[in-house]
Amino acid sequence: MTSVRHFLDLHQVSKEDLRTMIDDGLAVKSARAGRPKGTKDDDMSLQGHTLAAIFEFPSTRTRVSFDMAMRQMGCDTMILNSNDMQLGRGESVADTARVLSRFVDAIMLRTDDHNKLLELSKNASIPVINGLTNDSHPCQLMADIMTFEEKKGSIKNKIIAWSGDGNNMVSSYIHAAGQFDFELRIACPKELAPDPRAMEWAKNTGANVHVTEDASEAAAGADCLVTDTWVSMGDDAGDRHNLLSPFQIDEKLMEKTASDAIFMHCLPAHRDEEATAAVMDGAQSVIFDEAENRLHAQKAVLRWCLGNGQ
Ligand code: CP
Ligand code: NVA
């Protein structure tokens, strides 16, 4: 029996499979270059599959890119708001997993508590995909790696600098640094430091990850500067704006990076908070290519999850 391929976190998928997915994402993107968005891909090997995409938090990119990815591959998506499901009034995650496994071919979940994702995957007999939890956002990282490599070639041994909140995106960047062999420098206030579990994983695996409270130190000579919102879904704003203002990415900080460095942000963005409008909309920003690449990267993730034994 073929084991089910869940896409839960980057450190739980082999380096080889992650590399294959990035290359597949780049290939499927170039294969449909210039085609109208409504047309189907040439490779329709997944035709007939249905994804249940469950949202417990809002989403624009994840929702639309998963749905369009499935449509272009000749497949279908059910977008499910958990409040409209029995899940929203107490049915267990485990029973939801068992029932959906009888109807659809894969489940994507966006939720607050990562344990719900784990519980879903333990009880599903079909692939489960992490569409963001409070702990991590691996699908976004697949799009980020793709975007970096499109602009600057192999990410191996390159320097990526993060300046901002040590949030769920940072945990996935830490996993990515180990799995794709790049140097990651994280600048953040000590009060908003990265998840110790991700840092422990980095230490145990020898991933090249450094944390500093000095944004200029992190940015010096970097090939990419990246950030995210200061207030993630489920966070209280609290004192975050004060704590994070020294980590704002502005043109002065961009000047510290390599002259051909790029700026990335998973979006949604708050101009003149985590990064100035001049940076977000400047010549080095690749944020909308990055957003588009959610579509192509997710096709690769879906093809990996569904491609074998289904
Ligand atoms: N980057 C991202 O996941 O965006 P959404 O919240 O719009 O899905
Ligand atoms: N860190 C952000 C990412 C949004 C895509 C959040 O969790 O809200």
Short mmCIF file of C-alpha atoms and ligand atoms in Angstrom, two decimals:
data_model
loop_
_atom_site.label_atom_id
_atom_site.label_comp_id
_atom_site.label_asym_id
_atom_site.label_seq_id
_atom_site.Cartn_x
_atom_site.Cartn_y
_atom_site.Cartn_z
CA MET A 1 0.00 0.00 0.00
CA THR A 2 1.33 3.44 -0.90
CA SER A 3 1.73 5.68 2.16
CA VAL A 4 -0.20 8.95 2.14
CA ARG A 5 1.85 12.02 1.29
CA HIS A 6 0.90 14.84 3.64
CA PHE A 7 2.44 18.29 3.12
CA LEU A 8 2.55 19.53 6.71
CA ASP A 9 5.94 21.20 7.15
CA LEU A 10 9.12 21.53 5.13
CA HIS A 11 11.27 19.65 7.65
CA GLN A 12 8.94 16.64 7.35
CA VAL A 13 9.45 16.26 3.59
CA SER A 14 12.75 15.03 2.16
CA LYS A 15 15.18 17.50 0.60
CA GLU A 16 14.99 15.52 -2.64
CA ASP A 17 11.20 15.71 -2.82
CA LEU A 18 11.24 19.45 -2.04
CA ARG A 19 13.76 20.01 -4.83
CA THR A 20 11.62 17.97 -7.23
CA MET A 21 8.56 20.07 -6.32
CA ILE A 22 10.35 23.38 -6.92
CA ASP A 23 11.62 22.19 -10.30
CA ASP A 24 8.14 20.91 -11.16
CA GLY A 25 6.59 24.25 -10.16
CA LEU A 26 9.02 26.14 -12.39
CA ALA A 27 8.33 23.71 -15.26
CA VAL A 28 4.53 23.91 -15.00
CA LYS A 29 4.77 27.70 -14.86
CA SER A 30 6.89 27.95 -18.00
CA ALA A 31 4.74 25.36 -19.82
CA ARG A 32 1.71 27.62 -19.62
CA ALA A 33 3.43 30.98 -20.12
CA GLY A 34 1.17 33.43 -21.95
CA ARG A 35 -1.88 31.13 -21.87
CA PRO A 36 -5.25 32.53 -20.77
CA LYS A 37 -5.86 31.77 -17.10
CA GLY A 38 -9.02 29.78 -17.82
CA THR A 39 -7.30 27.22 -20.06
CA LYS A 40 -6.19 23.83 -18.81
CA ASP A 41 -2.59 22.67 -18.42
CA ASP A 42 -1.13 20.26 -20.98
CA ASP A 43 -0.41 17.69 -18.29
CA MET A 44 -3.82 16.63 -17.01
CA SER A 45 -2.66 13.59 -15.09
CA LEU A 46 -4.51 14.72 -11.94
CA GLN A 47 -7.83 15.16 -13.76
CA GLY A 48 -10.81 14.06 -11.69
CA HIS A 49 -9.40 14.84 -8.25
CA THR A 50 -11.21 17.06 -5.75
CA LEU A 51 -9.64 19.14 -2.96
CA ALA A 52 -11.56 20.22 0.15
CA ALA A 53 -10.00 23.52 1.25
CA ILE A 54 -11.05 24.38 4.81
CA PHE A 55 -10.58 27.91 6.13
CA GLU A 56 -10.72 28.86 9.80
CA PHE A 57 -8.89 32.13 9.04
CA PRO A 58 -9.33 34.60 6.14
CA SER A 59 -7.34 34.18 2.92
CA THR A 60 -7.06 35.71 -0.53
CA ARG A 61 -3.96 34.15 -2.11
CA THR A 62 -4.19 30.67 -0.61
CA ARG A 63 -7.88 30.35 -1.39
CA VAL A 64 -7.73 31.58 -4.98
CA SER A 65 -4.40 29.97 -5.92
CA PHE A 66 -5.43 26.50 -4.69
CA ASP A 67 -8.74 26.77 -6.51
CA MET A 68 -7.19 28.01 -9.78
CA ALA A 69 -4.40 25.42 -9.54
CA MET A 70 -6.99 22.65 -9.31
CA ARG A 71 -9.10 24.11 -12.15
CA GLN A 72 -6.12 24.46 -14.48
CA MET A 73 -5.18 20.84 -13.74
CA GLY A 74 -8.69 19.66 -14.67
CA CYS A 75 -9.63 19.11 -11.02
CA ASP A 76 -12.14 20.61 -8.59
CA THR A 77 -12.03 22.41 -5.23
CA MET A 78 -14.62 22.78 -2.48
CA ILE A 79 -13.94 25.91 -0.46
CA LEU A 80 -15.27 25.24 3.04
CA ASN A 81 -15.59 27.80 5.81
CA SER A 82 -15.30 25.89 9.08
CA ASN A 83 -18.18 27.94 10.55
CA ASP A 84 -20.46 26.49 7.89
CA MET A 85 -19.35 22.95 8.76
CA GLN A 86 -20.23 20.78 11.74
CA LEU A 87 -16.55 21.28 12.63
CA GLY A 88 -17.56 24.82 13.62
CA ARG A 89 -20.07 23.49 16.16
CA GLY A 90 -18.06 20.78 17.80
CA GLU A 91 -17.65 17.81 15.45
CA SER A 92 -14.16 16.49 16.07
CA VAL A 93 -11.28 17.11 13.71
CA ALA A 94 -10.71 13.34 13.65
CA ASP A 95 -14.26 12.56 12.51
CA THR A 96 -14.10 15.37 9.96
CA ALA A 97 -10.93 13.77 8.58
CA ARG A 98 -12.55 10.32 8.39
CA VAL A 99 -15.68 11.62 6.65
CA LEU A 100 -13.90 13.86 4.13
CA SER A 101 -11.58 10.94 3.30
CA ARG A 102 -14.67 9.10 1.97
CA PHE A 103 -15.65 11.98 -0.34
CA VAL A 104 -12.63 13.89 -1.65
CA ASP A 105 -9.03 13.22 -2.69
CA ALA A 106 -7.11 15.75 -0.56
CA ILE A 107 -7.71 18.30 2.21
CA MET A 108 -6.08 21.69 2.69
CA LEU A 109 -6.50 23.31 6.11
CA ARG A 110 -5.86 26.88 7.23
CA THR A 111 -6.24 27.09 10.99
CA ASP A 112 -4.95 28.67 14.17
CA ASP A 113 -3.78 25.63 16.11
CA HIS A 114 -1.17 23.45 14.38
CA ASN A 115 -2.37 20.48 16.47
CA LYS A 116 -5.64 20.53 14.52
CA LEU A 117 -3.64 20.02 11.33
CA LEU A 118 -1.75 17.13 12.91
CA GLU A 119 -4.98 15.57 14.17
CA LEU A 120 -6.50 15.91 10.70
CA SER A 121 -3.51 14.25 9.06
CA LYS A 122 -3.45 11.39 11.60
CA ASN A 123 -7.05 10.52 10.87
CA ALA A 124 -7.23 11.16 7.13
CA SER A 125 -6.54 8.43 4.60
CA ILE A 126 -5.94 11.11 1.94
CA PRO A 127 -3.21 13.81 1.72
CA VAL A 128 -3.51 16.79 4.07
CA ILE A 129 -1.85 20.11 3.15
CA ASN A 130 -0.93 22.90 5.56
CA GLY A 131 -2.47 26.12 4.21
CA LEU A 132 -1.05 28.09 7.21
CA THR A 133 -1.24 27.55 10.94
CA ASN A 134 -0.03 29.73 13.80
CA ASP A 135 3.17 27.65 13.63
CA SER A 136 4.08 27.62 9.95
CA HIS A 137 3.27 28.42 6.32
CA PRO A 138 5.15 25.92 4.14
CA CYS A 139 3.16 26.49 0.91
CA GLN A 140 4.26 30.14 0.98
CA LEU A 141 7.88 29.06 1.30
CA MET A 142 7.59 26.89 -1.81
CA ALA A 143 6.46 30.01 -3.71
CA ASP A 144 9.24 32.07 -2.12
CA ILE A 145 11.96 29.58 -3.08
CA MET A 146 10.58 29.42 -6.62
CA THR A 147 10.54 33.21 -6.85
CA PHE A 148 14.08 33.57 -5.53
CA GLU A 149 15.40 30.98 -7.99
CA GLU A 150 13.58 32.56 -10.95
CA LYS A 151 15.22 35.90 -10.18
CA LYS A 152 18.63 34.89 -8.89
CA GLY A 153 19.36 31.23 -9.67
CA SER A 154 19.94 28.45 -7.15
CA ILE A 155 19.24 29.50 -3.55
CA LYS A 156 21.96 27.16 -2.26
CA ASN A 157 24.54 29.10 -0.19
CA LYS A 158 22.73 32.40 -0.80
CA ILE A 159 21.96 34.80 2.07
CA ILE A 160 18.35 35.51 3.00
CA ALA A 161 17.73 38.16 5.66
CA TRP A 162 14.47 38.47 7.59
CA SER A 163 13.63 41.66 9.47
CA GLY A 164 10.47 41.71 11.56
CA ASP A 165 8.31 39.44 13.70
CA GLY A 166 9.65 35.95 14.49
CA ASN A 167 6.33 34.43 13.36
CA ASN A 168 4.96 31.39 11.50
CA MET A 169 6.69 32.51 8.27
CA VAL A 170 10.02 32.59 10.12
CA SER A 171 9.59 28.99 11.30
CA SER A 172 9.03 27.90 7.71
CA TYR A 173 12.05 29.99 6.60
CA ILE A 174 14.13 28.19 9.25
CA HIS A 175 13.02 24.80 7.90
CA ALA A 176 13.68 26.01 4.34
CA ALA A 177 17.20 27.17 5.22
CA GLY A 178 18.06 23.63 6.30
CA GLN A 179 16.25 21.88 3.47
CA PHE A 180 17.49 24.15 0.65
CA ASP A 181 20.93 24.91 2.15
CA PHE A 182 20.90 28.70 2.35
CA GLU A 183 22.05 31.07 5.07
CA LEU A 184 19.19 32.65 7.02
CA ARG A 185 19.73 35.73 9.16
CA ILE A 186 16.77 36.70 11.32
CA ALA A 187 16.57 40.19 12.80
CA CYS A 188 13.78 40.54 15.35
CA PRO A 189 13.14 41.95 18.83
CA LYS A 190 13.97 39.45 21.58
CA GLU A 191 10.34 39.59 22.73
CA LEU A 192 9.23 38.29 19.32
CA ALA A 193 11.97 35.71 18.77
CA PRO A 194 11.49 32.69 16.47
CA ASP A 195 9.79 29.53 17.77
CA PRO A 196 12.35 27.67 19.93
CA ARG A 197 11.24 24.35 18.39
CA ALA A 198 12.26 25.54 14.92
CA MET A 199 15.54 26.92 16.30
CA GLU A 200 16.21 23.59 18.04
CA TRP A 201 15.59 21.76 14.75
CA ALA A 202 18.06 24.13 13.05
CA LYS A 203 20.66 23.46 15.73
CA ASN A 204 20.22 19.69 15.57
CA THR A 205 20.40 19.55 11.79
CA GLY A 206 23.19 22.09 11.35
CA ALA A 207 20.99 24.53 9.40
CA ASN A 208 22.73 27.86 8.79
CA VAL A 209 20.43 30.11 10.86
CA HIS A 210 21.43 33.17 12.90
CA VAL A 211 19.32 35.49 15.05
CA THR A 212 20.21 39.10 15.82
CA GLU A 213 18.48 42.21 17.15
CA ASP A 214 20.30 44.34 14.57
CA ALA A 215 18.49 44.64 11.23
CA SER A 216 21.53 46.22 9.51
CA GLU A 217 23.74 43.33 10.57
CA ALA A 218 21.27 40.82 9.12
CA ALA A 219 20.84 42.75 5.86
CA ALA A 220 24.55 43.31 5.15
CA GLY A 221 25.34 41.79 1.74
CA ALA A 222 22.14 39.69 1.69
CA ASP A 223 20.71 38.43 -1.60
CA CYS A 224 17.15 38.88 -0.40
CA LEU A 225 15.44 40.87 2.32
CA VAL A 226 12.08 39.53 3.46
CA THR A 227 9.43 40.43 6.00
CA ASP A 228 5.79 39.93 6.93
CA THR A 229 2.99 41.70 8.75
CA TRP A 230 3.70 42.81 12.31
CA VAL A 231 0.35 41.42 13.51
CA SER A 232 -0.43 37.92 12.28
CA MET A 233 -3.91 36.43 12.27
CA GLY A 234 -4.86 35.60 15.84
CA ASP A 235 -2.25 37.99 17.35
CA ASP A 236 -3.07 40.95 19.59
CA ALA A 237 -1.41 44.13 18.35
CA GLY A 238 -0.23 44.85 21.93
CA ASP A 239 3.15 46.59 21.88
CA ARG A 240 4.15 45.07 18.53
CA HIS A 241 4.34 48.35 16.58
CA ASN A 242 6.80 49.83 19.08
CA LEU A 243 8.85 46.65 19.32
CA LEU A 244 8.99 46.16 15.57
CA SER A 245 9.50 49.70 14.27
CA PRO A 246 13.35 49.36 14.36
CA PHE A 247 12.93 46.38 12.02
CA GLN A 248 10.96 48.20 9.33
CA ILE A 249 12.47 47.62 5.88
CA ASP A 250 13.13 50.99 4.27
CA GLU A 251 15.38 52.11 1.43
CA LYS A 252 18.27 52.63 3.85
CA LEU A 253 18.09 49.02 4.99
CA MET A 254 17.75 47.81 1.38
CA GLU A 255 20.99 49.68 0.59
CA LYS A 256 22.86 47.40 3.00
CA THR A 257 22.01 44.33 0.91
CA ALA A 258 23.80 43.18 -2.25
CA SER A 259 23.19 45.65 -5.07
CA ASP A 260 21.04 43.12 -6.97
CA ALA A 261 19.12 41.90 -3.91
CA ILE A 262 15.38 41.32 -4.07
CA PHE A 263 12.64 42.19 -1.58
CA MET A 264 9.95 39.63 -0.75
CA HIS A 265 6.79 39.67 1.37
CA CYS A 266 4.15 36.93 1.46
CA LEU A 267 1.33 39.54 1.57
CA PRO A 268 -1.07 40.88 2.75
CA ALA A 269 1.14 43.95 3.31
CA HIS A 270 0.79 47.06 5.43
CA ARG A 271 2.68 49.78 3.61
CA ASP A 272 4.83 51.99 5.85
CA GLU A 273 4.61 49.48 8.71
CA GLU A 274 6.77 46.37 8.15
CA ALA A 275 8.19 47.91 4.94
CA THR A 276 7.90 51.33 3.40
CA ALA A 277 5.79 51.85 0.28
CA ALA A 278 9.00 52.87 -1.53
CA VAL A 279 10.46 49.40 -0.90
CA MET A 280 7.26 47.42 -1.45
CA ASP A 281 6.64 49.14 -4.77
CA GLY A 282 10.30 49.70 -5.65
CA ALA A 283 12.49 48.19 -8.34
CA GLN A 284 13.85 45.42 -6.12
CA SER A 285 10.42 44.23 -4.98
CA VAL A 286 9.16 40.94 -6.44
CA ILE A 287 6.06 40.65 -4.25
CA PHE A 288 3.51 40.12 -7.03
CA ASP A 289 5.62 37.49 -8.82
CA GLU A 290 5.88 35.84 -5.40
CA ALA A 291 2.08 35.96 -5.03
CA GLU A 292 1.59 34.50 -8.53
CA ASN A 293 4.00 31.71 -7.73
CA ARG A 294 1.62 30.40 -5.06
CA LEU A 295 -0.40 29.06 -8.01
CA HIS A 296 2.50 27.26 -9.68
CA ALA A 297 4.15 26.04 -6.47
CA GLN A 298 0.87 24.64 -5.19
CA LYS A 299 0.37 22.69 -8.39
CA ALA A 300 3.70 21.03 -7.66
CA VAL A 301 2.65 20.31 -4.06
CA LEU A 302 -0.69 18.89 -5.23
CA ARG A 303 1.02 16.80 -7.92
CA TRP A 304 3.42 15.45 -5.28
CA CYS A 305 0.59 14.67 -2.85
CA LEU A 306 -1.78 13.17 -5.41
CA GLY A 307 0.54 11.94 -8.11
CA ASN A 308 1.29 8.50 -6.70
CA GLY A 309 -0.99 5.68 -5.71
CA GLN A 310 -4.27 7.57 -5.98
N1 CP B 1 0.28 34.83 1.72
C1 CP B 1 -0.92 34.28 2.02
O1 CP B 1 -1.02 33.13 2.48
O2 CP B 1 -1.97 35.08 1.72
P1 CP B 1 -3.49 34.81 2.10
O3 CP B 1 -3.64 34.98 3.58
O4 CP B 1 -4.26 35.84 1.32
O5 CP B 1 -3.86 33.41 1.70
N1 NVA B 2 2.15 35.73 9.37
C1 NVA B 2 0.91 36.01 8.65
C2 NVA B 2 0.96 35.39 7.30
C3 NVA B 2 -0.25 35.69 6.44
C4 NVA B 2 -0.20 35.02 5.12
C5 NVA B 2 -0.27 35.52 9.44
O1 NVA B 2 -0.22 34.42 10.01
O2 NVA B 2 -1.28 36.23 9.51
#
